[in-house]
Amino acid sequence: MQQEGVRFDAEHWYESIGWQKWIAYYGQGPDAFTDWRRLGYPQLLPGPDSVLGSGELPRRFFYPVTEQSLNGKQYQIAISRQGADEITTRLWFDVADKER
């Protein structure tokens, strides 16, 4: 028997799959974080005491400091293409919170 809350909806496949992957990735934070940004579900809200303070959610990890010191030229090329090395910079596949 299908449960209403978890039944697949082909018209809104990204929501159905996003929720199921979020549940399946319990305990696997980096994978859940990637698929949340890729599919946009579940819809998340920043906590009231978010360290960002701007009402935003983190979008990516920083590059390690060693990347700047050991591979500075490629680091500069990467940030010129994708945006600043900041926790709120979206990556190319990040659709969370955007209109579909």
mmCIF file of N, CA and C in Angstrom, residues 23-98:
data_model
loop_
_atom_site.group_PDB
_atom_site.id
_atom_site.type_symbol
_atom_site.label_atom_id
_atom_site.label_comp_id
_atom_site.label_asym_id
_atom_site.label_seq_id
_atom_site.Cartn_x
_atom_site.Cartn_y
_atom_site.Cartn_z
ATOM 1 N N ILE A 23 15.996 11.456 3.197
ATOM 2 C CA ILE A 23 15.777 10.426 4.219
ATOM 3 C C ILE A 23 16.829 9.323 4.090
ATOM 4 N N ALA A 24 17.087 8.885 2.871
ATOM 5 C CA ALA A 24 18.041 7.789 2.644
ATOM 6 C C ALA A 24 19.463 8.168 3.045
ATOM 7 N N TYR A 25 19.796 9.450 2.953
ATOM 8 C CA TYR A 25 21.145 9.895 3.284
ATOM 9 C C TYR A 25 21.328 10.229 4.759
ATOM 10 N N TYR A 26 20.425 9.799 5.601
ATOM 11 C CA TYR A 26 20.576 10.042 7.028
ATOM 12 C C TYR A 26 21.958 9.557 7.483
ATOM 13 N N GLY A 27 22.685 10.426 8.125
ATOM 14 C CA GLY A 27 24.029 10.085 8.590
ATOM 15 C C GLY A 27 25.110 10.291 7.541
ATOM 16 N N GLN A 28 24.742 10.739 6.351
ATOM 17 C CA GLN A 28 25.701 10.972 5.272
ATOM 18 C C GLN A 28 25.557 12.423 4.804
ATOM 19 N N GLY A 29 25.917 13.340 5.694
ATOM 20 C CA GLY A 29 25.702 14.760 5.493
ATOM 21 C C GLY A 29 26.169 15.340 4.175
ATOM 22 N N PRO A 30 27.411 15.098 3.737
ATOM 23 C CA PRO A 30 27.860 15.690 2.469
ATOM 24 C C PRO A 30 27.016 15.272 1.270
ATOM 25 N N ASP A 31 26.577 14.008 1.232
ATOM 26 C CA ASP A 31 25.740 13.553 0.129
ATOM 27 C C ASP A 31 24.368 14.215 0.183
ATOM 28 N N ALA A 32 23.785 14.292 1.377
ATOM 29 C CA ALA A 32 22.483 14.941 1.533
ATOM 30 C C ALA A 32 22.579 16.413 1.146
ATOM 31 N N PHE A 33 23.655 17.075 1.544
ATOM 32 C CA PHE A 33 23.877 18.491 1.241
ATOM 33 C C PHE A 33 23.963 18.715 -0.269
ATOM 34 N N THR A 34 24.664 17.839 -0.966
ATOM 35 C CA THR A 34 24.801 17.956 -2.418
ATOM 36 C C THR A 34 23.462 17.772 -3.115
ATOM 37 N N ASP A 35 22.707 16.747 -2.734
ATOM 38 C CA ASP A 35 21.429 16.521 -3.396
ATOM 39 C C ASP A 35 20.392 17.570 -3.035
ATOM 40 N N TRP A 36 20.451 18.143 -1.843
ATOM 41 C CA TRP A 36 19.549 19.246 -1.505
ATOM 42 C C TRP A 36 19.784 20.424 -2.454
ATOM 43 N N ARG A 37 21.038 20.732 -2.713
ATOM 44 C CA ARG A 37 21.339 21.838 -3.620
ATOM 45 C C ARG A 37 20.973 21.489 -5.063
ATOM 46 N N ARG A 38 21.126 20.242 -5.447
ATOM 47 C CA ARG A 38 20.854 19.808 -6.816
ATOM 48 C C ARG A 38 19.359 19.756 -7.114
ATOM 49 N N LEU A 39 18.561 19.265 -6.152
ATOM 50 C CA LEU A 39 17.131 19.085 -6.381
ATOM 51 C C LEU A 39 16.266 20.175 -5.747
ATOM 52 N N GLY A 40 16.764 20.833 -4.705
ATOM 53 C CA GLY A 40 15.999 21.892 -4.051
ATOM 54 C C GLY A 40 14.995 21.402 -3.024
ATOM 55 N N TYR A 41 15.039 20.114 -2.699
ATOM 56 C CA TYR A 41 14.130 19.561 -1.696
ATOM 57 C C TYR A 41 14.884 18.675 -0.748
ATOM 58 N N PRO A 42 14.469 18.634 0.512
ATOM 59 C CA PRO A 42 13.365 19.380 1.105
ATOM 60 C C PRO A 42 13.698 20.866 1.219
ATOM 61 N N GLN A 43 12.672 21.682 1.337
ATOM 62 C CA GLN A 43 12.901 23.113 1.491
ATOM 63 C C GLN A 43 13.392 23.345 2.918
ATOM 64 N N LEU A 44 14.584 23.901 3.028
ATOM 65 C CA LEU A 44 15.210 24.108 4.331
ATOM 66 C C LEU A 44 15.171 25.584 4.718
ATOM 67 N N LEU A 45 15.148 25.827 6.005
ATOM 68 C CA LEU A 45 15.206 27.186 6.530
ATOM 69 C C LEU A 45 16.395 27.294 7.467
ATOM 70 N N PRO A 46 17.090 28.437 7.472
ATOM 71 C CA PRO A 46 18.190 28.591 8.417
ATOM 72 C C PRO A 46 17.658 28.651 9.846
ATOM 73 N N GLY A 47 18.440 28.135 10.768
ATOM 74 C CA GLY A 47 18.049 28.165 12.167
ATOM 75 C C GLY A 47 18.044 29.592 12.716
ATOM 76 N N PRO A 48 17.342 29.822 13.797
ATOM 77 C CA PRO A 48 17.260 31.175 14.354
ATOM 78 C C PRO A 48 18.605 31.714 14.830
ATOM 79 N N ASP A 49 19.529 30.849 15.151
ATOM 80 C CA ASP A 49 20.853 31.271 15.610
ATOM 81 C C ASP A 49 21.931 30.945 14.586
ATOM 82 N N SER A 50 21.574 31.037 13.314
ATOM 83 C CA SER A 50 22.508 30.716 12.232
ATOM 84 C C SER A 50 23.780 31.548 12.345
ATOM 85 N N VAL A 51 24.918 30.915 12.167
ATOM 86 C CA VAL A 51 26.187 31.638 12.252
ATOM 87 C C VAL A 51 26.370 32.615 11.099
ATOM 88 N N LEU A 52 25.639 32.420 10.008
ATOM 89 C CA LEU A 52 25.743 33.368 8.902
ATOM 90 C C LEU A 52 25.040 34.674 9.236
ATOM 91 N N GLY A 53 23.984 34.608 10.045
ATOM 92 C CA GLY A 53 23.295 35.805 10.486
ATOM 93 C C GLY A 53 22.524 36.536 9.406
ATOM 94 N N SER A 54 22.609 36.103 8.175
ATOM 95 C CA SER A 54 21.966 36.809 7.072
ATOM 96 C C SER A 54 20.677 36.129 6.635
ATOM 97 N N GLY A 55 20.284 35.081 7.311
ATOM 98 C CA GLY A 55 19.105 34.339 6.897
ATOM 99 C C GLY A 55 19.373 33.408 5.733
ATOM 100 N N GLU A 56 20.635 33.231 5.378
ATOM 101 C CA GLU A 56 20.998 32.344 4.275
ATOM 102 C C GLU A 56 21.487 31.010 4.814
ATOM 103 N N LEU A 57 21.432 30.017 3.952
ATOM 104 C CA LEU A 57 22.001 28.711 4.254
ATOM 105 C C LEU A 57 23.347 28.597 3.552
ATOM 106 N N PRO A 58 24.259 27.810 4.105
ATOM 107 C CA PRO A 58 25.527 27.592 3.402
ATOM 108 C C PRO A 58 25.278 26.922 2.064
ATOM 109 N N ARG A 59 26.109 27.230 1.085
ATOM 110 C CA ARG A 59 25.962 26.684 -0.259
ATOM 111 C C ARG A 59 27.125 25.802 -0.672
ATOM 112 N N ARG A 60 28.269 25.993 -0.064
ATOM 113 C CA ARG A 60 29.449 25.219 -0.450
ATOM 114 C C ARG A 60 30.467 25.265 0.669
ATOM 115 N N PHE A 61 31.482 24.435 0.536
ATOM 116 C CA PHE A 61 32.608 24.456 1.456
ATOM 117 C C PHE A 61 33.666 25.401 0.911
ATOM 118 N N PHE A 62 34.458 25.952 1.795
ATOM 119 C CA PHE A 62 35.603 26.766 1.379
ATOM 120 C C PHE A 62 36.665 25.856 0.775
ATOM 121 N N TYR A 63 37.509 26.433 -0.086
ATOM 122 C CA TYR A 63 38.704 25.705 -0.502
ATOM 123 C C TYR A 63 39.658 25.687 0.688
ATOM 124 N N PRO A 64 40.436 24.639 0.849
ATOM 125 C CA PRO A 64 41.426 24.610 1.930
ATOM 126 C C PRO A 64 42.469 25.717 1.730
ATOM 127 N N VAL A 65 43.002 26.247 2.806
ATOM 128 C CA VAL A 65 44.016 27.298 2.728
ATOM 129 C C VAL A 65 45.221 26.814 1.922
ATOM 130 N N THR A 66 45.538 25.541 2.008
ATOM 131 C CA THR A 66 46.671 25.002 1.249
ATOM 132 C C THR A 66 46.450 25.094 -0.254
ATOM 133 N N GLU A 67 45.192 25.126 -0.683
ATOM 134 C CA GLU A 67 44.915 25.257 -2.120
ATOM 135 C C GLU A 67 45.420 26.610 -2.620
ATOM 136 N N GLN A 68 45.224 27.636 -1.822
ATOM 137 C CA GLN A 68 45.696 28.966 -2.205
ATOM 138 C C GLN A 68 47.216 29.035 -2.222
ATOM 139 N N SER A 69 47.854 28.423 -1.232
ATOM 140 C CA SER A 69 49.309 28.528 -1.135
ATOM 141 C C SER A 69 50.057 27.564 -2.048
ATOM 142 N N LEU A 70 49.511 26.390 -2.308
ATOM 143 C CA LEU A 70 50.208 25.393 -3.117
ATOM 144 C C LEU A 70 49.752 25.357 -4.576
ATOM 145 N N ASN A 71 48.586 25.914 -4.853
ATOM 146 C CA ASN A 71 48.035 25.846 -6.205
ATOM 147 C C ASN A 71 47.342 27.168 -6.535
ATOM 148 N N GLY A 72 47.997 28.262 -6.203
ATOM 149 C CA GLY A 72 47.413 29.592 -6.286
ATOM 150 C C GLY A 72 46.877 29.987 -7.651
ATOM 151 N N LYS A 73 47.598 29.653 -8.706
ATOM 152 C CA LYS A 73 47.162 30.036 -10.047
ATOM 153 C C LYS A 73 45.832 29.360 -10.406
ATOM 154 N N GLN A 74 45.731 28.052 -10.177
ATOM 155 C CA GLN A 74 44.503 27.325 -10.479
ATOM 156 C C GLN A 74 43.365 27.735 -9.538
ATOM 157 N N TYR A 75 43.702 28.046 -8.308
ATOM 158 C CA TYR A 75 42.705 28.552 -7.355
ATOM 159 C C TYR A 75 42.088 29.840 -7.890
ATOM 160 N N GLN A 76 42.894 30.767 -8.362
ATOM 161 C CA GLN A 76 42.398 32.030 -8.900
ATOM 162 C C GLN A 76 41.534 31.809 -10.142
ATOM 163 N N ILE A 77 41.934 30.886 -10.993
ATOM 164 C CA ILE A 77 41.133 30.563 -12.174
ATOM 165 C C ILE A 77 39.769 30.004 -11.756
ATOM 166 N N ALA A 78 39.776 29.117 -10.782
ATOM 167 C CA ALA A 78 38.521 28.504 -10.319
ATOM 168 C C ALA A 78 37.565 29.547 -9.757
ATOM 169 N N ILE A 79 38.048 30.423 -8.891
ATOM 170 C CA ILE A 79 37.118 31.403 -8.303
ATOM 171 C C ILE A 79 36.689 32.460 -9.316
ATOM 172 N N SER A 80 37.506 32.709 -10.336
ATOM 173 C CA SER A 80 37.076 33.658 -11.369
ATOM 174 C C SER A 80 35.937 33.072 -12.202
ATOM 175 N N ARG A 81 35.885 31.754 -12.305
ATOM 176 C CA ARG A 81 34.833 31.091 -13.086
ATOM 177 C C ARG A 81 33.567 30.832 -12.277
ATOM 178 N N GLN A 82 33.721 30.467 -11.012
ATOM 179 C CA GLN A 82 32.551 30.058 -10.235
ATOM 180 C C GLN A 82 32.084 31.080 -9.222
ATOM 181 N N GLY A 83 32.887 32.094 -8.938
ATOM 182 C CA GLY A 83 32.511 33.089 -7.949
ATOM 183 C C GLY A 83 33.431 33.024 -6.739
ATOM 184 N N ALA A 84 33.215 33.949 -5.853
ATOM 185 C CA ALA A 84 34.090 34.098 -4.672
ATOM 186 C C ALA A 84 34.151 32.819 -3.847
ATOM 187 N N ASP A 85 35.267 32.647 -3.151
ATOM 188 C CA ASP A 85 35.462 31.501 -2.262
ATOM 189 C C ASP A 85 34.772 31.807 -0.929
ATOM 190 N N GLU A 86 33.438 31.845 -0.987
ATOM 191 C CA GLU A 86 32.626 32.144 0.194
ATOM 192 C C GLU A 86 31.599 31.044 0.393
ATOM 193 N N ILE A 87 31.175 30.882 1.609
ATOM 194 C CA ILE A 87 30.249 29.807 1.959
ATOM 195 C C ILE A 87 28.864 29.983 1.338
ATOM 196 N N THR A 88 28.541 31.196 0.886
ATOM 197 C CA THR A 88 27.227 31.467 0.289
ATOM 198 C C THR A 88 27.248 31.505 -1.239
ATOM 199 N N THR A 89 28.392 31.281 -1.857
ATOM 200 C CA THR A 89 28.482 31.261 -3.321
ATOM 201 C C THR A 89 27.879 29.960 -3.846
ATOM 202 N N ARG A 90 26.952 30.102 -4.767
ATOM 203 C CA ARG A 90 26.314 28.916 -5.351
ATOM 204 C C ARG A 90 27.237 28.258 -6.369
ATOM 205 N N LEU A 91 27.176 26.942 -6.438
ATOM 206 C CA LEU A 91 27.866 26.198 -7.482
ATOM 207 C C LEU A 91 26.917 26.050 -8.667
ATOM 208 N N TRP A 92 27.438 25.630 -9.785
ATOM 209 C CA TRP A 92 26.667 25.599 -11.020
ATOM 210 C C TRP A 92 25.407 24.745 -10.943
ATOM 211 N N PHE A 93 25.395 23.719 -10.115
ATOM 212 C CA PHE A 93 24.246 22.820 -10.043
ATOM 213 C C PHE A 93 23.263 23.173 -8.936
ATOM 214 N N ASP A 94 23.512 24.235 -8.193
ATOM 215 C CA ASP A 94 22.693 24.589 -7.028
ATOM 216 C C ASP A 94 21.405 25.284 -7.472
ATOM 217 N N VAL A 95 20.276 24.580 -7.361
ATOM 218 C CA VAL A 95 18.974 25.132 -7.723
ATOM 219 C C VAL A 95 18.079 25.363 -6.510
ATOM 220 N N ALA A 96 18.535 24.964 -5.324
ATOM 221 C CA ALA A 96 17.700 25.108 -4.126
ATOM 222 C C ALA A 96 17.266 26.544 -3.965
ATOM 223 N N ASP A 97 15.999 26.748 -3.650
ATOM 224 C CA ASP A 97 15.390 28.074 -3.421
ATOM 225 C C ASP A 97 15.209 28.866 -4.703
ATOM 226 N N LYS A 98 15.373 28.277 -5.850
ATOM 227 C CA LYS A 98 15.149 28.982 -7.117
ATOM 228 C C LYS A 98 13.857 28.474 -7.738
#
